């Protein structure tokens, strides 16, 4: 008997351990734990009906059957006649749907939008979920499930929703050997060796997760690309993934290595104006579309950080992009050309280089080219001003590139909710066409009437059981998808939804965790790079602080290049007396930053070399304020720890403990950042750490001596 109990106990433990390992992301669909709501939902939903079958509607059917059964804890039937409590799913062209939803409504939702509406038919209450396309209907189903998971009422539904941008894309920096450049969540989820025959369940769950938040495109491989992905053997593997993703509305893109015609095509050149090269790419595109008829197109990093590109042949970025665009155009494919370029030879401020390179090319790109611009001018720092290319290329479709993987924000051990960072960029006013010319309007195409639009983000996904390493890093994947769908959502709304779906709807838990999440980005800025500091992390691996580092082969890979601390002060003068990077913005924008006395302090050291004793708004000297911020950052992490610890027992122990351990690491590393930076900058300011603050317990030499030969995520293009 005892044996059985032990066995049962073990099974249960294994079961619960597995159940709360984070694998299910926000797609949990456990039984609604509020009895009143459960009753409401059970009354409203008795069975589901699909107008037709199609691969996408079948995916929706499987999703609804499983998930509703989980949420309502009752068997959900498939029906073929209209009855009370039916959820009816289909597309505009289906006659029954057409009879229930007006044309007007369908006109509002475009190709991928959806409507969810409570209607009456023959005295029966039914809920219609429909799109103009099946994928729209699938998105509607996921939204409907979200309503239930977040405990919304589903009486009198009338939801009409359409995406803000067309291309909502994840860029994986995954190498073919399964290492992930800047990946901190294990190896690549793409198991190239087992593809095309072995379809890992993860591929399907990945597609479900993306579809649930509207992500409709993925670039599978690193932008530091290996041409092998374009060979037949690999295209067959890619096609197998495309088959899994297709029902979920996801298109595949590949990062194309510009020199592929040489490396895998046997040509002597990759010159975009060479006819043989053009022919090679056309044939390659034709071949790809044979395997993947809905292939999205190419993502290209060219003439950047050692990657080959058109400039190797004295051609422009437009020449390079257009050649690929011409090869893809017959198949409706597109080219996403990255603007992350800074030259090896130019000594000009790195901030300015992408703009200098691309602005003169405005209007020179084909219609099926999108220029992908990082949110800020340097490189995914904890805080950057918006990239001056937004609004500067009205005749070119420009899209954003965000970074979910936390290369500069604590890898996968720091809890940093990135929605506020994304919003800061999207809500920034470029003044390109006067007040109100927000980055969001540039990239959704509305400011300049573009026909394609997009938002992308570098993925933070790996084969860790919980996908992203840190349970809270899942929130960044989620937030990106939700914002690409609707850039008007607030960070708080997104956090709220995510917490409810990923953990529980308990008010105290939701409120506490939301407050933590919303403060977390500013907290990280404070303990890493307050007041506009940037790029002061460890060399190459980017782990931890190294503001002292000054021996990189290029000046602009050195932290000292960016902070410019000396005995007079600290910060990069980018006004007219300095690099004049500010002149790349519209005058209304540069006006906000150019005066040291009125510049928003969050960006102060981005634009000014500020004397140590300069009085800033708080009344403190710059030095004191810098210390104050670094210390406040650490204090906030400690506050997060306390808040989290108070939640013990409210959620499962497994994720509770994981987050607790990770917060301990975050606290240690926040102290490391603070101490290392304060001690180092103090060698210039020669001022004391203000009274009352705990004094660093280690020396600057200690911090300078730390080495991390095996820090994760270092790149390559294997
Ligand atoms: O953020 C930097 C990274 C590189 C990356 C590069 C880029 C893929 O340190 O690892 O390379 O940007 O965006 O191309």
Short mmCIF file of C-alpha atoms in Angstrom, two decimals, residues 125-447:
data_model
loop_
_atom_site.label_atom_id
_atom_site.label_comp_id
_atom_site.label_asym_id
_atom_site.label_seq_id
_atom_site.Cartn_x
_atom_site.Cartn_y
_atom_site.Cartn_z
CA UNK A 125 -27.80 33.48 -29.02
CA UNK A 126 -24.68 32.77 -30.92
CA UNK A 127 -21.16 34.12 -30.97
CA UNK A 128 -19.65 34.66 -34.39
CA UNK A 129 -15.90 34.73 -34.88
CA UNK A 130 -14.97 35.66 -38.42
CA UNK A 131 -12.40 37.23 -40.66
CA UNK A 132 -12.15 38.08 -44.31
CA UNK A 133 -9.77 35.15 -44.41
CA UNK A 134 -9.44 31.97 -42.41
CA UNK A 135 -6.33 33.33 -40.76
CA UNK A 136 -8.36 36.32 -39.59
CA UNK A 137 -10.84 33.87 -38.06
CA UNK A 138 -7.98 32.00 -36.37
CA UNK A 139 -6.72 35.25 -34.83
CA UNK A 140 -10.28 35.89 -33.67
CA UNK A 141 -10.38 32.49 -31.96
CA UNK A 142 -7.19 33.24 -30.10
CA UNK A 143 -8.58 36.60 -29.06
CA UNK A 144 -11.76 34.96 -27.84
CA UNK A 145 -9.71 32.54 -25.77
CA UNK A 146 -7.76 35.48 -24.40
CA UNK A 147 -11.02 37.06 -23.21
CA UNK A 148 -11.81 33.95 -21.24
CA UNK A 149 -8.31 33.50 -19.87
CA UNK A 150 -8.25 37.08 -18.67
CA UNK A 151 -11.74 36.78 -17.17
CA UNK A 152 -13.55 39.27 -19.39
CA UNK A 153 -17.25 39.12 -19.78
CA UNK A 154 -18.42 37.59 -23.05
CA UNK A 155 -21.96 38.94 -22.98
CA UNK A 156 -22.85 41.25 -25.87
CA UNK A 157 -19.56 40.92 -27.64
CA UNK A 158 -18.83 43.35 -30.41
CA UNK A 159 -15.13 43.36 -31.16
CA UNK A 160 -13.65 44.53 -34.41
CA UNK A 161 -9.89 44.34 -34.70
CA UNK A 162 -7.28 44.74 -37.43
CA UNK A 163 -3.49 44.76 -37.23
CA UNK A 164 -1.51 48.02 -37.13
CA UNK A 165 1.16 46.74 -39.49
CA UNK A 166 1.19 44.06 -42.14
CA UNK A 167 4.40 42.27 -41.41
CA UNK A 168 4.75 41.25 -37.77
CA UNK A 169 7.96 39.43 -37.69
CA UNK A 170 10.42 37.58 -35.46
CA UNK A 171 14.04 37.49 -36.55
CA UNK A 172 15.96 34.52 -35.23
CA UNK A 173 19.70 34.92 -35.01
CA UNK A 174 20.03 31.14 -35.12
CA UNK A 175 23.05 29.51 -36.69
CA UNK A 176 22.91 26.24 -38.57
CA UNK A 177 24.97 24.53 -35.86
CA UNK A 178 22.16 25.49 -33.46
CA UNK A 179 24.10 28.11 -31.53
CA UNK A 180 22.15 31.35 -31.28
CA UNK A 181 23.91 34.67 -31.65
CA UNK A 182 22.93 36.71 -28.59
CA UNK A 183 20.74 33.80 -27.52
CA UNK A 184 20.44 33.13 -23.81
CA UNK A 185 17.74 30.47 -23.75
CA UNK A 186 19.57 27.39 -24.93
CA UNK A 187 20.18 26.23 -28.46
CA UNK A 188 18.17 26.99 -31.57
CA UNK A 189 14.76 25.36 -31.69
CA UNK A 190 15.39 24.41 -35.33
CA UNK A 191 16.74 20.90 -35.39
CA UNK A 192 18.24 20.97 -38.88
CA UNK A 193 19.71 17.53 -38.59
CA UNK A 194 16.32 15.87 -37.99
CA UNK A 195 14.42 17.99 -40.50
CA UNK A 196 12.59 17.54 -42.83
CA UNK A 197 11.33 14.16 -41.59
CA UNK A 198 11.06 14.78 -37.89
CA UNK A 199 8.58 17.45 -36.87
CA UNK A 200 9.27 18.47 -33.31
CA UNK A 201 6.10 19.29 -31.35
CA UNK A 202 7.81 22.57 -30.51
CA UNK A 203 7.40 23.79 -34.08
CA UNK A 204 3.65 23.51 -33.76
CA UNK A 205 3.55 25.13 -30.34
CA UNK A 206 5.82 27.89 -31.60
CA UNK A 207 3.38 28.51 -34.46
CA UNK A 208 0.43 28.50 -32.07
CA UNK A 209 2.13 30.96 -29.75
CA UNK A 210 2.93 33.30 -32.61
CA UNK A 211 -0.52 33.06 -34.13
CA UNK A 212 -2.09 33.74 -30.74
CA UNK A 213 -0.50 37.21 -30.78
CA UNK A 214 -0.65 37.80 -34.52
CA UNK A 215 2.98 37.24 -35.50
CA UNK A 216 2.88 36.30 -39.17
CA UNK A 217 6.48 36.12 -40.34
CA UNK A 218 9.73 34.62 -39.12
CA UNK A 219 13.27 34.79 -40.38
CA UNK A 220 14.75 31.45 -39.39
CA UNK A 221 18.46 32.13 -39.51
CA UNK A 222 21.04 34.61 -38.32
CA UNK A 223 21.53 37.83 -40.27
CA UNK A 224 25.22 37.03 -40.04
CA UNK A 225 24.21 34.48 -42.57
CA UNK A 226 25.61 31.22 -43.80
CA UNK A 227 24.87 30.68 -47.50
CA UNK A 228 24.28 26.96 -46.90
CA UNK A 229 20.68 27.70 -45.88
CA UNK A 230 20.03 28.52 -49.54
CA UNK A 231 21.17 25.11 -50.80
CA UNK A 232 18.67 22.50 -51.89
CA UNK A 233 19.19 20.24 -48.87
CA UNK A 234 18.35 23.04 -46.49
CA UNK A 235 15.51 24.46 -48.55
CA UNK A 236 13.79 21.09 -48.22
CA UNK A 237 14.14 21.37 -44.46
CA UNK A 238 12.86 24.94 -44.53
CA UNK A 239 9.89 23.78 -46.60
CA UNK A 240 8.98 21.28 -43.89
CA UNK A 241 8.82 24.12 -41.36
CA UNK A 242 6.82 26.24 -43.79
CA UNK A 243 4.28 23.43 -44.00
CA UNK A 244 3.89 23.47 -40.23
CA UNK A 245 3.60 27.24 -40.06
CA UNK A 246 1.29 27.81 -43.04
CA UNK A 247 -2.02 26.97 -41.34
CA UNK A 248 -1.07 29.43 -38.62
CA UNK A 249 -0.63 32.27 -41.09
CA UNK A 250 3.16 32.42 -40.72
CA UNK A 251 5.46 33.05 -43.64
CA UNK A 252 9.10 32.12 -43.65
CA UNK A 253 11.92 34.50 -44.54
CA UNK A 254 15.57 33.59 -44.83
CA UNK A 255 18.60 35.70 -44.10
CA UNK A 256 20.52 35.75 -47.35
CA UNK A 257 24.27 36.04 -47.46
CA UNK A 258 25.12 38.58 -50.11
CA UNK A 259 28.10 36.58 -51.34
CA UNK A 260 26.07 33.37 -51.77
CA UNK A 261 26.54 33.41 -55.58
CA UNK A 262 30.25 32.94 -54.94
CA UNK A 263 30.01 30.56 -52.03
CA UNK A 264 27.34 28.20 -53.25
CA UNK A 265 26.89 29.32 -56.85
CA UNK A 266 30.46 28.99 -58.08
CA UNK A 267 30.51 32.54 -59.49
CA UNK A 268 33.53 34.78 -59.26
CA UNK A 269 31.61 37.81 -58.05
CA UNK A 270 28.50 38.86 -56.16
CA UNK A 271 28.35 42.29 -57.85
CA UNK A 272 24.65 43.19 -57.99
CA UNK A 273 25.03 44.78 -61.41
CA UNK A 274 26.61 41.67 -62.90
CA UNK A 275 24.16 39.80 -65.12
CA UNK A 276 25.32 36.38 -64.04
CA UNK A 277 24.80 37.35 -60.44
CA UNK A 278 21.32 38.70 -61.16
CA UNK A 279 20.47 35.50 -63.01
CA UNK A 280 21.75 33.39 -60.18
CA UNK A 281 19.49 35.12 -57.68
CA UNK A 282 16.49 34.89 -60.00
CA UNK A 283 17.03 31.18 -60.37
CA UNK A 284 17.56 30.81 -56.65
CA UNK A 285 14.31 32.64 -55.98
CA UNK A 286 12.48 30.46 -58.50
CA UNK A 287 13.88 27.36 -56.84
CA UNK A 288 12.88 28.52 -53.37
CA UNK A 289 9.31 29.17 -54.48
CA UNK A 290 9.09 25.67 -55.87
CA UNK A 291 9.63 24.35 -52.39
CA UNK A 292 7.87 27.12 -50.50
CA UNK A 293 5.17 28.72 -52.65
CA UNK A 294 4.38 31.35 -50.01
CA UNK A 295 8.00 32.16 -49.14
CA UNK A 296 8.18 35.66 -47.61
CA UNK A 297 11.53 36.84 -48.94
CA UNK A 298 15.04 37.71 -47.84
CA UNK A 299 16.37 39.53 -44.82
CA UNK A 300 19.80 41.01 -45.46
CA UNK A 301 22.62 42.40 -43.37
CA UNK A 302 25.10 43.81 -45.85
CA UNK A 303 28.31 45.76 -45.44
CA UNK A 304 27.96 45.76 -41.72
CA UNK A 305 30.32 44.29 -39.17
CA UNK A 306 32.26 42.37 -41.77
CA UNK A 307 29.32 41.00 -43.77
CA UNK A 308 29.68 41.13 -47.55
CA UNK A 309 27.49 43.52 -49.52
CA UNK A 310 27.14 45.68 -52.61
CA UNK A 311 29.74 48.16 -51.40
CA UNK A 312 32.39 45.48 -51.91
CA UNK A 313 31.76 46.24 -55.59
CA UNK A 314 31.36 49.99 -55.18
CA UNK A 315 27.61 49.66 -55.51
CA UNK A 316 25.03 51.15 -53.17
CA UNK A 317 22.69 49.50 -50.71
CA UNK A 318 19.90 50.29 -53.18
CA UNK A 319 21.70 48.41 -55.95
CA UNK A 320 22.02 45.40 -53.70
CA UNK A 321 18.50 45.45 -52.35
CA UNK A 322 16.92 46.07 -55.74
CA UNK A 323 18.69 43.15 -57.35
CA UNK A 324 17.23 40.80 -54.76
CA UNK A 325 13.86 42.57 -54.96
CA UNK A 326 13.76 41.96 -58.72
CA UNK A 327 14.46 38.28 -58.22
CA UNK A 328 11.62 37.99 -55.70
CA UNK A 329 9.08 40.30 -57.33
CA UNK A 330 7.57 37.74 -59.76
CA UNK A 331 6.65 35.68 -56.69
CA UNK A 332 5.46 38.62 -54.59
CA UNK A 333 8.39 38.22 -52.25
CA UNK A 334 9.98 41.11 -50.43
CA UNK A 335 13.42 42.17 -49.32
CA UNK A 336 14.04 43.39 -45.82
CA UNK A 337 17.29 45.31 -45.96
CA UNK A 338 18.86 46.28 -42.67
CA UNK A 339 20.05 49.81 -42.01
CA UNK A 340 22.33 48.68 -39.19
CA UNK A 341 25.52 49.77 -40.94
CA UNK A 342 28.55 51.59 -39.76
CA UNK A 343 31.65 51.66 -41.81
CA UNK A 344 35.08 50.35 -40.98
CA UNK A 345 36.73 53.38 -42.51
CA UNK A 346 34.54 56.29 -41.42
CA UNK A 347 35.58 57.98 -38.27
CA UNK A 348 32.35 59.94 -37.97
CA UNK A 349 30.12 59.43 -34.93
CA UNK A 350 28.61 55.95 -35.25
CA UNK A 351 25.24 57.47 -34.31
CA UNK A 352 25.18 59.25 -37.68
CA UNK A 353 26.34 56.59 -40.06
CA UNK A 354 23.15 54.73 -40.96
CA UNK A 355 21.38 58.00 -41.70
CA UNK A 356 24.29 59.29 -43.78
CA UNK A 357 24.30 56.08 -45.77
CA UNK A 358 20.57 55.63 -46.32
CA UNK A 359 18.98 59.07 -46.39
CA UNK A 360 20.46 59.89 -49.84
CA UNK A 361 18.99 56.62 -51.15
CA UNK A 362 15.41 57.59 -50.31
CA UNK A 363 13.21 56.89 -53.31
CA UNK A 364 15.76 54.59 -54.90
CA UNK A 365 14.43 51.32 -53.54
CA UNK A 366 11.96 49.03 -55.29
CA UNK A 367 8.42 48.85 -53.98
CA UNK A 368 9.05 45.42 -52.49
CA UNK A 369 11.93 46.57 -50.31
CA UNK A 370 11.53 47.44 -46.65
CA UNK A 371 14.37 49.12 -44.78
CA UNK A 372 14.66 47.66 -41.31
CA UNK A 373 15.84 50.23 -38.78
CA UNK A 374 16.77 49.48 -35.18
CA UNK A 375 14.76 51.47 -32.65
CA UNK A 376 17.78 53.61 -31.80
CA UNK A 377 20.88 54.84 -33.62
CA UNK A 378 23.47 52.72 -31.81
CA UNK A 379 22.42 49.22 -30.84
CA UNK A 380 19.50 48.10 -28.66
CA UNK A 381 20.80 49.89 -25.57
CA UNK A 382 18.67 50.06 -22.41
CA UNK A 383 17.63 53.52 -23.54
CA UNK A 384 18.20 55.18 -26.90
CA UNK A 385 16.62 58.17 -28.55
CA UNK A 386 14.61 57.10 -31.61
CA UNK A 387 16.60 56.44 -34.77
CA UNK A 388 16.88 59.58 -36.93
CA UNK A 389 16.02 57.54 -40.04
CA UNK A 390 12.41 57.31 -38.86
CA UNK A 391 10.64 60.03 -40.75
CA UNK A 392 13.69 60.82 -42.85
CA UNK A 393 12.91 58.53 -45.80
CA UNK A 394 9.34 59.39 -46.84
CA UNK A 395 9.62 57.62 -50.17
CA UNK A 396 10.82 54.38 -48.66
CA UNK A 397 8.99 51.90 -46.47
CA UNK A 398 10.82 51.76 -43.19
CA UNK A 399 10.14 49.21 -40.49
CA UNK A 400 11.39 48.93 -36.91
CA UNK A 401 13.69 46.32 -35.52
CA UNK A 402 13.44 45.75 -31.79
CA UNK A 403 15.41 43.25 -29.77
CA UNK A 404 13.65 40.79 -27.51
CA UNK A 405 16.76 38.90 -26.60
CA UNK A 406 18.32 40.93 -23.81
CA UNK A 407 21.80 41.35 -25.24
CA UNK A 408 22.24 44.63 -23.39
CA UNK A 409 19.59 44.19 -20.72
CA UNK A 410 20.84 41.40 -18.51
CA UNK A 411 20.60 38.36 -20.81
CA UNK A 412 18.01 35.90 -19.54
CA UNK A 413 18.64 36.51 -15.87
CA UNK A 414 17.21 40.00 -15.46
CA UNK A 415 13.51 40.68 -15.26
CA UNK A 416 13.04 43.55 -17.71
CA UNK A 417 9.67 44.10 -19.32
CA UNK A 418 10.40 45.72 -22.65
CA UNK A 419 6.98 47.04 -23.67
CA UNK A 420 7.80 50.50 -22.24
CA UNK A 421 10.99 50.56 -24.32
CA UNK A 422 9.08 49.65 -27.49
CA UNK A 423 6.40 52.20 -26.73
CA UNK A 424 8.95 54.93 -26.09
CA UNK A 425 10.16 54.48 -29.65
CA UNK A 426 6.74 54.04 -31.26
CA UNK A 427 5.33 57.07 -29.45
CA UNK A 428 8.28 59.33 -30.25
CA UNK A 429 7.37 62.25 -32.47
CA UNK A 430 9.65 62.61 -35.50
CA UNK A 431 7.95 65.86 -36.60
CA UNK A 432 8.64 64.67 -40.15
CA UNK A 433 5.34 66.16 -41.26
CA UNK A 434 4.74 68.43 -38.31
CA UNK A 435 3.54 67.55 -34.84
CA UNK A 436 2.06 64.09 -34.49
CA UNK A 437 4.38 62.34 -36.95
CA UNK A 438 4.99 59.50 -34.54
CA UNK A 439 7.36 56.65 -35.30
CA UNK A 440 4.30 54.40 -35.14
CA UNK A 441 2.81 56.32 -38.06
CA UNK A 442 6.01 56.13 -40.04
CA UNK A 443 6.19 52.39 -39.71
CA UNK A 444 2.50 51.58 -40.12
CA UNK A 445 2.70 53.33 -43.49
CA UNK A 446 0.05 55.91 -42.69
CA UNK A 447 2.33 58.96 -42.62
#
